[in-house]
Amino acid sequence: MQEKVIAFLQNEVELNHIPGAVIHVSHKGQVIMKEAVGNRVVFPEKAPMQFNTVFDLASMTKVVATLPAILKLMDEGEIRLDDRVSHFLPAFGQTGKEELTLRHLLTHTSGLPSHIEYFRENLNTNQILERIYKQSLDYTTGEKVVYSDLGLITLYNVVETVTSEKFTDFVGREIFTPLEMVETGYNPTFANERYAVTEFSEMLGDYKTGKVHDENTESMGGISGHAGLFAPIGDLAKFAQMIENNGVYNGKRILSEAALHLSRKNYTGFDAEHRGLGWILKSPTYSSCGDYFSERSYGHTGFTGTSIWFDPEVELHVILLTNRVHFGRKPAILRLRPRLHNIIRSNL
């Protein structure tokens, strides 16, 4: 399998679909592959990808930071899925959002728009939150799945309100520190040689290196619930181990088994896109985990070219980190991911 996967990724590099990649595969609790391929940067000068390269996780932030924070607060009895968002954020309860719950935000069934380019107005975090509070819904709550960054920005605000502390402090103490994810966080300060370089920024006049790719998160000072997290694959492997072990890492319970079981349920069987709490679930047609992963599979992707997928039926997880946006926003990653997962699953 390893040779096939490396050959596949090297071919994608040669086709200029990705500059490079780092991959980690675990089967039945054993790491069966960990490899770095290609380059962490191509422009203006090539430098090879390393296994410890730090990636901008983009929307993987939603399940590596925000979802665990929410589940932790559920475990502690601070919140429940059917709490109205306006219970914590009274200003949110307007323009048709009065009955909207945490469950709706987590399952992307809120009715909120998918994305609004707040950064074009140079809005800061508080200004963006005020806009979301006043935002009317695009569709009826609970009727369909529309993946929404606005919902996860709101959840980040809920976490800070409930805990009365910074989101980064809470997630760091409750999730990353006990998981020994020592190189995971927001607004990282590593040497430039550690980063997978992302897209060219007109504003910077340079390629983004260790600076968040997502423009709204950048406008928010680099910290949000929908994007902004940076990590190397070694730290994510610890996170994946905890998820597979139903909340336990190195003998320490991080999250309850009940919380993780709940997060993997399908809440959107009425839609072509199946959703758990935070997680993308294997859907009937298109799925980035490919054709062979079981119906119980769950994971998430990130716009920069990252992904994590679990198939509990065969005790498999695959973490793929690329910086495909270094070459711009071409859609090649959309075919790359499922074909890669097909190779891995068919060669176990």
mmCIF file of C-alpha atoms in Angstrom:
data_model
loop_
_atom_site.group_PDB
_atom_site.id
_atom_site.type_symbol
_atom_site.label_atom_id
_atom_site.label_comp_id
_atom_site.label_asym_id
_atom_site.label_seq_id
_atom_site.Cartn_x
_atom_site.Cartn_y
_atom_site.Cartn_z
ATOM 1 C CA MET A 1 0.000 0.000 0.000
ATOM 2 C CA GLN A 2 2.706 2.451 0.995
ATOM 3 C CA GLU A 3 4.388 2.349 -2.409
ATOM 4 C CA LYS A 4 1.056 2.878 -4.202
ATOM 5 C CA VAL A 5 0.121 5.825 -1.999
ATOM 6 C CA ILE A 6 3.511 7.496 -2.389
ATOM 7 C CA ALA A 7 3.454 6.987 -6.157
ATOM 8 C CA PHE A 8 -0.074 8.445 -6.305
ATOM 9 C CA LEU A 9 0.885 11.538 -4.260
ATOM 10 C CA GLN A 10 4.112 12.063 -6.205
ATOM 11 C CA ASN A 11 2.105 11.982 -9.429
ATOM 12 C CA GLU A 12 -0.253 14.632 -8.015
ATOM 13 C CA VAL A 13 2.822 16.738 -7.182
ATOM 14 C CA GLU A 14 4.177 16.339 -10.719
ATOM 15 C CA LEU A 15 0.791 17.411 -12.113
ATOM 16 C CA ASN A 16 1.020 20.581 -9.977
ATOM 17 C CA HIS A 17 -2.195 19.670 -8.188
ATOM 18 C CA ILE A 18 -0.394 19.997 -4.819
ATOM 19 C CA PRO A 19 3.109 21.220 -3.873
ATOM 20 C CA GLY A 20 3.483 18.304 -1.474
ATOM 21 C CA ALA A 21 1.762 16.301 1.260
ATOM 22 C CA VAL A 22 2.200 14.643 4.614
ATOM 23 C CA ILE A 23 0.154 11.519 5.273
ATOM 24 C CA HIS A 24 -0.510 9.385 8.348
ATOM 25 C CA VAL A 25 -2.475 6.118 8.220
ATOM 26 C CA SER A 26 -3.431 3.993 11.229
ATOM 27 C CA HIS A 27 -5.124 0.574 11.071
ATOM 28 C CA LYS A 28 -6.318 -1.346 14.142
ATOM 29 C CA GLY A 29 -4.415 1.014 16.415
ATOM 30 C CA GLN A 30 -1.108 0.603 14.566
ATOM 31 C CA VAL A 31 0.529 3.274 12.404
ATOM 32 C CA ILE A 32 1.006 1.621 9.013
ATOM 33 C CA MET A 33 2.184 4.680 7.109
ATOM 34 C CA LYS A 34 3.623 8.099 7.798
ATOM 35 C CA GLU A 35 5.324 9.877 4.959
ATOM 36 C CA ALA A 36 6.195 13.309 3.560
ATOM 37 C CA VAL A 37 6.138 13.836 -0.221
ATOM 38 C CA GLY A 38 7.006 16.799 -2.439
ATOM 39 C CA ASN A 39 7.597 20.340 -1.229
ATOM 40 C CA ARG A 40 6.316 22.574 1.570
ATOM 41 C CA VAL A 41 6.950 25.583 -0.691
ATOM 42 C CA VAL A 42 7.539 25.965 -4.449
ATOM 43 C CA PHE A 43 7.462 29.728 -4.973
ATOM 44 C CA PRO A 44 9.722 31.606 -5.014
ATOM 45 C CA GLU A 45 12.081 28.727 -4.181
ATOM 46 C CA LYS A 46 11.477 25.031 -3.561
ATOM 47 C CA ALA A 47 12.008 23.483 -0.133
ATOM 48 C CA PRO A 48 11.133 19.861 0.704
ATOM 49 C CA MET A 49 8.136 18.817 2.783
ATOM 50 C CA GLN A 50 9.086 17.428 6.197
ATOM 51 C CA PHE A 51 7.075 15.132 8.450
ATOM 52 C CA ASN A 52 7.008 17.857 11.129
ATOM 53 C CA THR A 53 5.872 20.622 8.739
ATOM 54 C CA VAL A 54 3.190 22.821 10.339
ATOM 55 C CA PHE A 55 -0.020 23.253 8.324
ATOM 56 C CA ASP A 56 -2.839 25.754 8.308
ATOM 57 C CA LEU A 57 -5.717 23.341 9.015
ATOM 58 C CA ALA A 58 -8.429 25.724 7.739
ATOM 59 C CA SER A 59 -11.878 24.187 8.377
ATOM 60 C CA MET A 60 -10.433 21.157 10.160
ATOM 61 C CA THR A 61 -10.383 23.687 13.021
ATOM 62 C CA LYS A 62 -14.129 23.020 13.315
ATOM 63 C CA VAL A 63 -13.603 19.435 14.532
ATOM 64 C CA VAL A 64 -10.146 19.662 16.127
ATOM 65 C CA ALA A 65 -10.871 22.739 18.285
ATOM 66 C CA THR A 66 -14.508 23.876 18.303
ATOM 67 C CA LEU A 67 -16.291 20.516 18.419
ATOM 68 C CA PRO A 68 -14.165 19.193 21.330
ATOM 69 C CA ALA A 69 -14.720 22.475 23.209
ATOM 70 C CA ILE A 70 -18.496 22.147 22.796
ATOM 71 C CA LEU A 71 -18.487 18.458 23.780
ATOM 72 C CA LYS A 72 -16.377 19.264 26.859
ATOM 73 C CA LEU A 73 -18.919 21.871 27.960
ATOM 74 C CA MET A 74 -21.689 19.304 27.426
ATOM 75 C CA ASP A 75 -19.776 16.789 29.563
ATOM 76 C CA GLU A 76 -19.489 19.408 32.314
ATOM 77 C CA GLY A 77 -23.219 20.152 32.262
ATOM 78 C CA GLU A 78 -22.739 23.717 31.069
ATOM 79 C CA ILE A 79 -24.682 23.353 27.818
ATOM 80 C CA ARG A 80 -27.014 20.962 25.972
ATOM 81 C CA LEU A 81 -27.645 20.503 22.272
ATOM 82 C CA ASP A 82 -31.142 21.954 22.394
ATOM 83 C CA ASP A 83 -30.149 25.136 24.195
ATOM 84 C CA ARG A 84 -31.124 28.160 22.152
ATOM 85 C CA VAL A 85 -28.134 30.159 20.971
ATOM 86 C CA SER A 86 -29.922 33.287 22.242
ATOM 87 C CA HIS A 87 -29.807 31.871 25.793
ATOM 88 C CA PHE A 88 -26.064 32.583 25.745
ATOM 89 C CA LEU A 89 -26.009 35.386 23.180
ATOM 90 C CA PRO A 90 -29.264 37.381 23.596
ATOM 91 C CA ALA A 91 -28.418 39.694 20.671
ATOM 92 C CA PHE A 92 -28.393 36.639 18.364
ATOM 93 C CA GLY A 93 -32.126 36.067 18.960
ATOM 94 C CA GLN A 94 -33.491 38.305 16.212
ATOM 95 C CA THR A 95 -34.372 38.243 12.482
ATOM 96 C CA GLY A 96 -35.840 34.735 12.668
ATOM 97 C CA LYS A 97 -33.056 33.173 14.780
ATOM 98 C CA GLU A 98 -34.942 33.191 18.085
ATOM 99 C CA GLU A 99 -35.474 29.395 18.186
ATOM 100 C CA LEU A 100 -32.146 28.414 16.656
ATOM 101 C CA THR A 101 -30.204 25.904 18.810
ATOM 102 C CA LEU A 102 -26.614 24.729 19.271
ATOM 103 C CA ARG A 103 -27.638 21.508 17.494
ATOM 104 C CA HIS A 104 -28.599 23.516 14.396
ATOM 105 C CA LEU A 105 -25.201 25.235 14.318
ATOM 106 C CA LEU A 106 -23.277 21.988 14.793
ATOM 107 C CA THR A 107 -25.201 20.158 12.047
ATOM 108 C CA HIS A 108 -25.138 23.082 9.571
ATOM 109 C CA THR A 109 -28.945 23.190 9.464
ATOM 110 C CA SER A 110 -29.318 26.663 10.979
ATOM 111 C CA GLY A 111 -30.447 28.485 7.855
ATOM 112 C CA LEU A 112 -27.531 30.900 8.098
ATOM 113 C CA PRO A 113 -25.678 31.777 4.866
ATOM 114 C CA SER A 114 -22.641 29.670 4.063
ATOM 115 C CA HIS A 115 -20.115 32.494 3.867
ATOM 116 C CA ILE A 116 -19.979 36.281 3.883
ATOM 117 C CA GLU A 117 -16.795 38.185 3.013
ATOM 118 C CA TYR A 118 -16.596 40.354 6.120
ATOM 119 C CA PHE A 119 -12.884 40.863 5.530
ATOM 120 C CA ARG A 120 -13.607 43.107 2.556
ATOM 121 C CA GLU A 121 -14.867 45.694 5.048
ATOM 122 C CA ASN A 122 -11.943 45.083 7.447
ATOM 123 C CA LEU A 123 -14.364 44.096 10.218
ATOM 124 C CA ASN A 124 -12.882 42.880 13.505
ATOM 125 C CA THR A 125 -14.226 39.991 15.613
ATOM 126 C CA ASN A 126 -16.825 42.003 17.504
ATOM 127 C CA GLN A 127 -18.050 43.692 14.340
ATOM 128 C CA ILE A 128 -18.370 40.330 12.573
ATOM 129 C CA LEU A 129 -20.324 38.911 15.509
ATOM 130 C CA GLU A 130 -22.656 41.913 15.457
ATOM 131 C CA ARG A 131 -23.304 41.277 11.761
ATOM 132 C CA ILE A 132 -24.094 37.622 12.460
ATOM 133 C CA TYR A 133 -26.470 38.625 15.286
ATOM 134 C CA LYS A 134 -28.411 40.798 12.834
ATOM 135 C CA GLN A 135 -28.181 38.343 9.935
ATOM 136 C CA SER A 136 -31.463 36.990 8.588
ATOM 137 C CA LEU A 137 -31.755 33.357 7.514
ATOM 138 C CA ASP A 138 -31.377 32.134 3.931
ATOM 139 C CA TYR A 139 -33.718 29.170 4.460
ATOM 140 C CA THR A 140 -35.939 27.639 7.142
ATOM 141 C CA THR A 141 -34.006 26.265 10.111
ATOM 142 C CA GLY A 142 -33.733 22.462 10.099
ATOM 143 C CA GLU A 143 -34.840 21.977 6.488
ATOM 144 C CA LYS A 144 -31.547 21.335 4.710
ATOM 145 C CA VAL A 145 -27.772 21.270 5.121
ATOM 146 C CA VAL A 146 -25.895 24.398 4.112
ATOM 147 C CA TYR A 147 -22.324 24.330 5.384
ATOM 148 C CA SER A 148 -21.900 27.606 7.269
ATOM 149 C CA ASP A 149 -18.773 29.258 8.626
ATOM 150 C CA LEU A 150 -21.077 31.760 10.347
ATOM 151 C CA GLY A 151 -22.448 29.008 12.584
ATOM 152 C CA LEU A 152 -18.990 28.003 13.792
ATOM 153 C CA ILE A 153 -17.971 31.615 14.391
ATOM 154 C CA THR A 154 -21.067 31.833 16.581
ATOM 155 C CA LEU A 155 -20.148 28.638 18.468
ATOM 156 C CA TYR A 156 -16.703 30.077 19.191
ATOM 157 C CA ASN A 157 -18.490 33.051 20.757
ATOM 158 C CA VAL A 158 -20.730 30.708 22.775
ATOM 159 C CA VAL A 159 -17.665 28.914 24.198
ATOM 160 C CA GLU A 160 -16.091 32.215 25.279
ATOM 161 C CA THR A 161 -19.364 33.394 26.820
ATOM 162 C CA VAL A 162 -20.011 30.183 28.765
ATOM 163 C CA THR A 163 -16.427 29.833 30.022
ATOM 164 C CA SER A 164 -15.758 33.548 30.595
ATOM 165 C CA GLU A 165 -12.303 33.047 29.104
ATOM 166 C CA LYS A 166 -10.548 33.184 25.778
ATOM 167 C CA PHE A 167 -11.380 30.339 23.401
ATOM 168 C CA THR A 168 -7.655 29.657 22.909
ATOM 169 C CA ASP A 169 -7.090 29.330 26.675
ATOM 170 C CA PHE A 170 -10.015 26.944 27.172
ATOM 171 C CA VAL A 171 -9.193 24.689 24.212
ATOM 172 C CA GLY A 172 -5.494 24.745 25.057
ATOM 173 C CA ARG A 173 -6.023 23.706 28.671
ATOM 174 C CA GLU A 174 -8.878 21.232 28.187
ATOM 175 C CA ILE A 175 -7.959 19.608 24.854
ATOM 176 C CA PHE A 176 -4.495 20.312 23.460
ATOM 177 C CA THR A 177 -2.431 20.165 26.682
ATOM 178 C CA PRO A 178 -3.780 16.809 27.929
ATOM 179 C CA LEU A 179 -3.379 15.446 24.396
ATOM 180 C CA GLU A 180 0.263 16.627 24.369
ATOM 181 C CA MET A 181 -0.458 18.542 21.143
ATOM 182 C CA VAL A 182 2.380 20.911 21.994
ATOM 183 C CA GLU A 183 2.734 22.415 18.501
ATOM 184 C CA THR A 184 -0.976 23.009 17.852
ATOM 185 C CA GLY A 185 -2.502 26.463 18.170
ATOM 186 C CA TYR A 186 -3.523 29.777 16.661
ATOM 187 C CA ASN A 187 -1.146 32.496 15.411
ATOM 188 C CA PRO A 188 1.920 30.223 15.583
ATOM 189 C CA THR A 189 5.439 31.607 15.974
ATOM 190 C CA PHE A 190 7.666 28.907 14.490
ATOM 191 C CA ALA A 191 10.580 29.657 12.188
ATOM 192 C CA ASN A 192 9.443 30.069 8.564
ATOM 193 C CA GLU A 193 11.148 26.789 7.625
ATOM 194 C CA ARG A 194 8.506 24.862 9.591
ATOM 195 C CA TYR A 195 5.454 25.943 7.575
ATOM 196 C CA ALA A 196 3.621 24.620 4.551
ATOM 197 C CA VAL A 197 3.356 27.872 2.602
ATOM 198 C CA THR A 198 -0.136 28.754 1.350
ATOM 199 C CA GLU A 199 -1.489 31.310 -1.110
ATOM 200 C CA PHE A 200 -0.013 34.526 -2.495
ATOM 201 C CA SER A 201 -1.446 37.562 -0.714
ATOM 202 C CA GLU A 202 -1.762 40.815 -2.634
ATOM 203 C CA MET A 203 -1.884 42.658 0.668
ATOM 204 C CA LEU A 204 1.357 41.088 1.889
ATOM 205 C CA GLY A 205 2.999 41.091 -1.522
ATOM 206 C CA ASP A 206 4.192 37.592 -0.610
ATOM 207 C CA TYR A 207 3.042 34.034 0.012
ATOM 208 C CA LYS A 208 1.391 33.407 3.375
ATOM 209 C CA THR A 209 3.810 31.622 5.692
ATOM 210 C CA GLY A 210 2.464 30.887 9.168
ATOM 211 C CA LYS A 211 -0.306 33.442 8.622
ATOM 212 C CA VAL A 212 -3.870 32.174 8.436
ATOM 213 C CA HIS A 213 -5.156 31.642 4.903
ATOM 214 C CA ASP A 214 -8.857 32.236 5.633
ATOM 215 C CA GLU A 215 -9.508 35.936 5.135
ATOM 216 C CA ASN A 216 -12.321 36.284 7.689
ATOM 217 C CA THR A 217 -10.188 34.583 10.341
ATOM 218 C CA GLU A 218 -7.332 36.919 9.459
ATOM 219 C CA SER A 219 -9.743 39.821 9.962
ATOM 220 C CA MET A 220 -10.573 38.321 13.379
ATOM 221 C CA GLY A 221 -6.943 38.422 14.480
ATOM 222 C CA GLY A 222 -6.240 34.820 13.449
ATOM 223 C CA ILE A 223 -8.615 33.181 15.946
ATOM 224 C CA SER A 224 -12.041 31.726 15.223
ATOM 225 C CA GLY A 225 -14.133 28.606 15.576
ATOM 226 C CA HIS A 226 -14.318 27.942 11.850
ATOM 227 C CA ALA A 227 -10.631 28.267 10.883
ATOM 228 C CA GLY A 228 -7.253 29.470 12.131
ATOM 229 C CA LEU A 229 -5.719 26.399 13.776
ATOM 230 C CA PHE A 230 -2.190 25.298 12.825
ATOM 231 C CA ALA A 231 -0.666 21.882 13.582
ATOM 232 C CA PRO A 232 1.832 19.270 12.380
ATOM 233 C CA ILE A 233 0.566 15.798 11.564
ATOM 234 C CA GLY A 234 2.155 14.261 14.670
ATOM 235 C CA ASP A 235 -0.145 16.290 16.923
ATOM 236 C CA LEU A 236 -3.179 15.387 14.816
ATOM 237 C CA ALA A 237 -2.287 11.704 15.158
ATOM 238 C CA LYS A 238 -2.667 12.115 18.945
ATOM 239 C CA PHE A 239 -6.047 13.752 18.447
ATOM 240 C CA ALA A 240 -7.115 10.912 16.124
ATOM 241 C CA GLN A 241 -5.979 8.325 18.663
ATOM 242 C CA MET A 242 -8.158 9.969 21.322
ATOM 243 C CA ILE A 243 -11.160 10.030 18.970
ATOM 244 C CA GLU A 244 -10.720 6.350 18.086
ATOM 245 C CA ASN A 245 -10.261 5.447 21.764
ATOM 246 C CA ASN A 246 -13.638 7.002 22.596
ATOM 247 C CA GLY A 247 -12.203 10.002 24.404
ATOM 248 C CA VAL A 248 -9.178 8.490 26.154
ATOM 249 C CA TYR A 249 -5.538 9.353 25.425
ATOM 250 C CA ASN A 250 -2.615 7.764 27.324
ATOM 251 C CA GLY A 251 -4.946 6.663 30.092
ATOM 252 C CA LYS A 252 -6.452 10.155 30.490
ATOM 253 C CA ARG A 253 -10.100 10.793 29.666
ATOM 254 C CA ILE A 254 -10.384 13.931 27.533
ATOM 255 C CA LEU A 255 -14.018 13.596 26.385
ATOM 256 C CA SER A 256 -16.781 11.192 27.383
ATOM 257 C CA GLU A 257 -17.616 8.166 25.262
ATOM 258 C CA ALA A 258 -21.237 9.376 25.301
ATOM 259 C CA ALA A 259 -20.272 12.733 23.765
ATOM 260 C CA LEU A 260 -18.249 11.174 20.953
ATOM 261 C CA HIS A 261 -20.939 8.593 20.233
ATOM 262 C CA LEU A 262 -23.498 11.406 19.942
ATOM 263 C CA SER A 263 -21.230 13.412 17.634
ATOM 264 C CA ARG A 264 -21.071 10.583 15.063
ATOM 265 C CA LYS A 265 -24.827 10.111 14.651
ATOM 266 C CA ASN A 266 -26.521 11.179 11.420
ATOM 267 C CA TYR A 267 -28.720 14.202 12.110
ATOM 268 C CA THR A 268 -29.484 15.004 8.462
ATOM 269 C CA GLY A 269 -30.833 11.825 6.884
ATOM 270 C CA PHE A 270 -33.308 14.056 5.032
ATOM 271 C CA ASP A 271 -30.485 15.647 3.003
ATOM 272 C CA ALA A 272 -28.039 14.287 0.415
ATOM 273 C CA GLU A 273 -25.246 15.555 2.687
ATOM 274 C CA HIS A 274 -25.092 13.615 5.937
ATOM 275 C CA ARG A 275 -23.915 15.474 9.035
ATOM 276 C CA GLY A 276 -23.053 14.590 12.609
ATOM 277 C CA LEU A 277 -22.182 17.144 15.248
ATOM 278 C CA GLY A 278 -19.353 18.990 13.501
ATOM 279 C CA TRP A 279 -18.376 15.892 11.537
ATOM 280 C CA ILE A 280 -19.039 15.248 7.855
ATOM 281 C CA LEU A 281 -20.464 11.727 7.557
ATOM 282 C CA LYS A 282 -20.099 9.354 4.608
ATOM 283 C CA SER A 283 -22.876 10.423 2.257
ATOM 284 C CA PRO A 284 -24.760 8.292 -0.296
ATOM 285 C CA THR A 285 -23.075 9.827 -3.342
ATOM 286 C CA TYR A 286 -20.079 12.133 -3.240
ATOM 287 C CA SER A 287 -17.762 11.819 -0.261
ATOM 288 C CA SER A 288 -14.142 12.925 0.124
ATOM 289 C CA CYS A 289 -13.344 9.610 1.855
ATOM 290 C CA GLY A 290 -13.983 7.839 -1.437
ATOM 291 C CA ASP A 291 -16.117 4.857 -2.395
ATOM 292 C CA TYR A 292 -14.893 2.104 -0.067
ATOM 293 C CA PHE A 293 -15.105 3.660 3.395
ATOM 294 C CA SER A 294 -18.096 2.282 5.316
ATOM 295 C CA GLU A 295 -21.356 4.133 5.902
ATOM 296 C CA ARG A 296 -20.293 4.733 9.508
ATOM 297 C CA SER A 297 -17.279 6.787 8.408
ATOM 298 C CA TYR A 298 -16.833 10.377 9.541
ATOM 299 C CA GLY A 299 -14.260 13.125 9.051
ATOM 300 C CA HIS A 300 -13.664 16.680 7.908
ATOM 301 C CA THR A 301 -11.752 18.654 5.310
ATOM 302 C CA GLY A 302 -10.028 22.022 5.168
ATOM 303 C CA PHE A 303 -9.937 24.446 2.234
ATOM 304 C CA THR A 304 -6.134 24.675 2.307
ATOM 305 C CA GLY A 305 -5.984 20.979 1.342
ATOM 306 C CA THR A 306 -6.232 19.150 4.664
ATOM 307 C CA SER A 307 -8.463 16.259 5.759
ATOM 308 C CA ILE A 308 -9.032 13.625 8.432
ATOM 309 C CA TRP A 309 -11.243 10.551 8.006
ATOM 310 C CA PHE A 310 -12.173 7.659 10.295
ATOM 311 C CA ASP A 311 -13.714 4.313 9.330
ATOM 312 C CA PRO A 312 -14.671 2.611 12.615
ATOM 313 C CA GLU A 313 -15.749 -0.623 10.889
ATOM 314 C CA VAL A 314 -12.146 -1.450 10.006
ATOM 315 C CA GLU A 315 -10.462 0.701 12.713
ATOM 316 C CA LEU A 316 -8.855 2.951 10.115
ATOM 317 C CA HIS A 317 -7.999 6.623 10.132
ATOM 318 C CA VAL A 318 -6.274 8.677 7.462
ATOM 319 C CA ILE A 319 -4.843 12.161 7.957
ATOM 320 C CA LEU A 320 -3.812 13.977 4.782
ATOM 321 C CA LEU A 321 -2.230 17.418 4.964
ATOM 322 C CA THR A 322 -1.487 19.406 1.802
ATOM 323 C CA ASN A 323 -1.090 23.103 1.051
ATOM 324 C CA ARG A 324 -2.801 22.926 -2.339
ATOM 325 C CA VAL A 325 -3.737 26.656 -2.190
ATOM 326 C CA HIS A 326 -0.059 27.488 -2.726
ATOM 327 C CA PHE A 327 -0.983 26.957 -6.399
ATOM 328 C CA GLY A 328 -4.248 28.899 -6.094
ATOM 329 C CA ARG A 329 -7.786 27.598 -5.719
ATOM 330 C CA LYS A 330 -8.000 24.981 -8.454
ATOM 331 C CA PRO A 331 -10.399 22.119 -7.586
ATOM 332 C CA ALA A 332 -8.005 19.180 -8.159
ATOM 333 C CA ILE A 333 -8.097 18.298 -4.423
ATOM 334 C CA LEU A 334 -11.768 17.332 -4.821
ATOM 335 C CA ARG A 335 -10.771 14.321 -6.940
ATOM 336 C CA LEU A 336 -7.488 13.691 -5.175
ATOM 337 C CA ARG A 337 -8.966 12.938 -1.748
ATOM 338 C CA PRO A 338 -11.490 10.215 -2.682
ATOM 339 C CA ARG A 339 -9.067 8.449 -5.028
ATOM 340 C CA LEU A 340 -6.381 8.429 -2.325
ATOM 341 C CA HIS A 341 -8.791 6.944 0.221
ATOM 342 C CA ASN A 342 -9.844 4.310 -2.328
ATOM 343 C CA ILE A 343 -6.205 3.214 -2.731
ATOM 344 C CA ILE A 344 -5.706 2.970 1.028
ATOM 345 C CA ARG A 345 -8.951 1.143 1.777
ATOM 346 C CA SER A 346 -8.553 -1.321 -1.093
ATOM 347 C CA ASN A 347 -5.043 -2.271 -0.002
ATOM 348 C CA LEU A 348 -5.578 -3.024 3.669
#
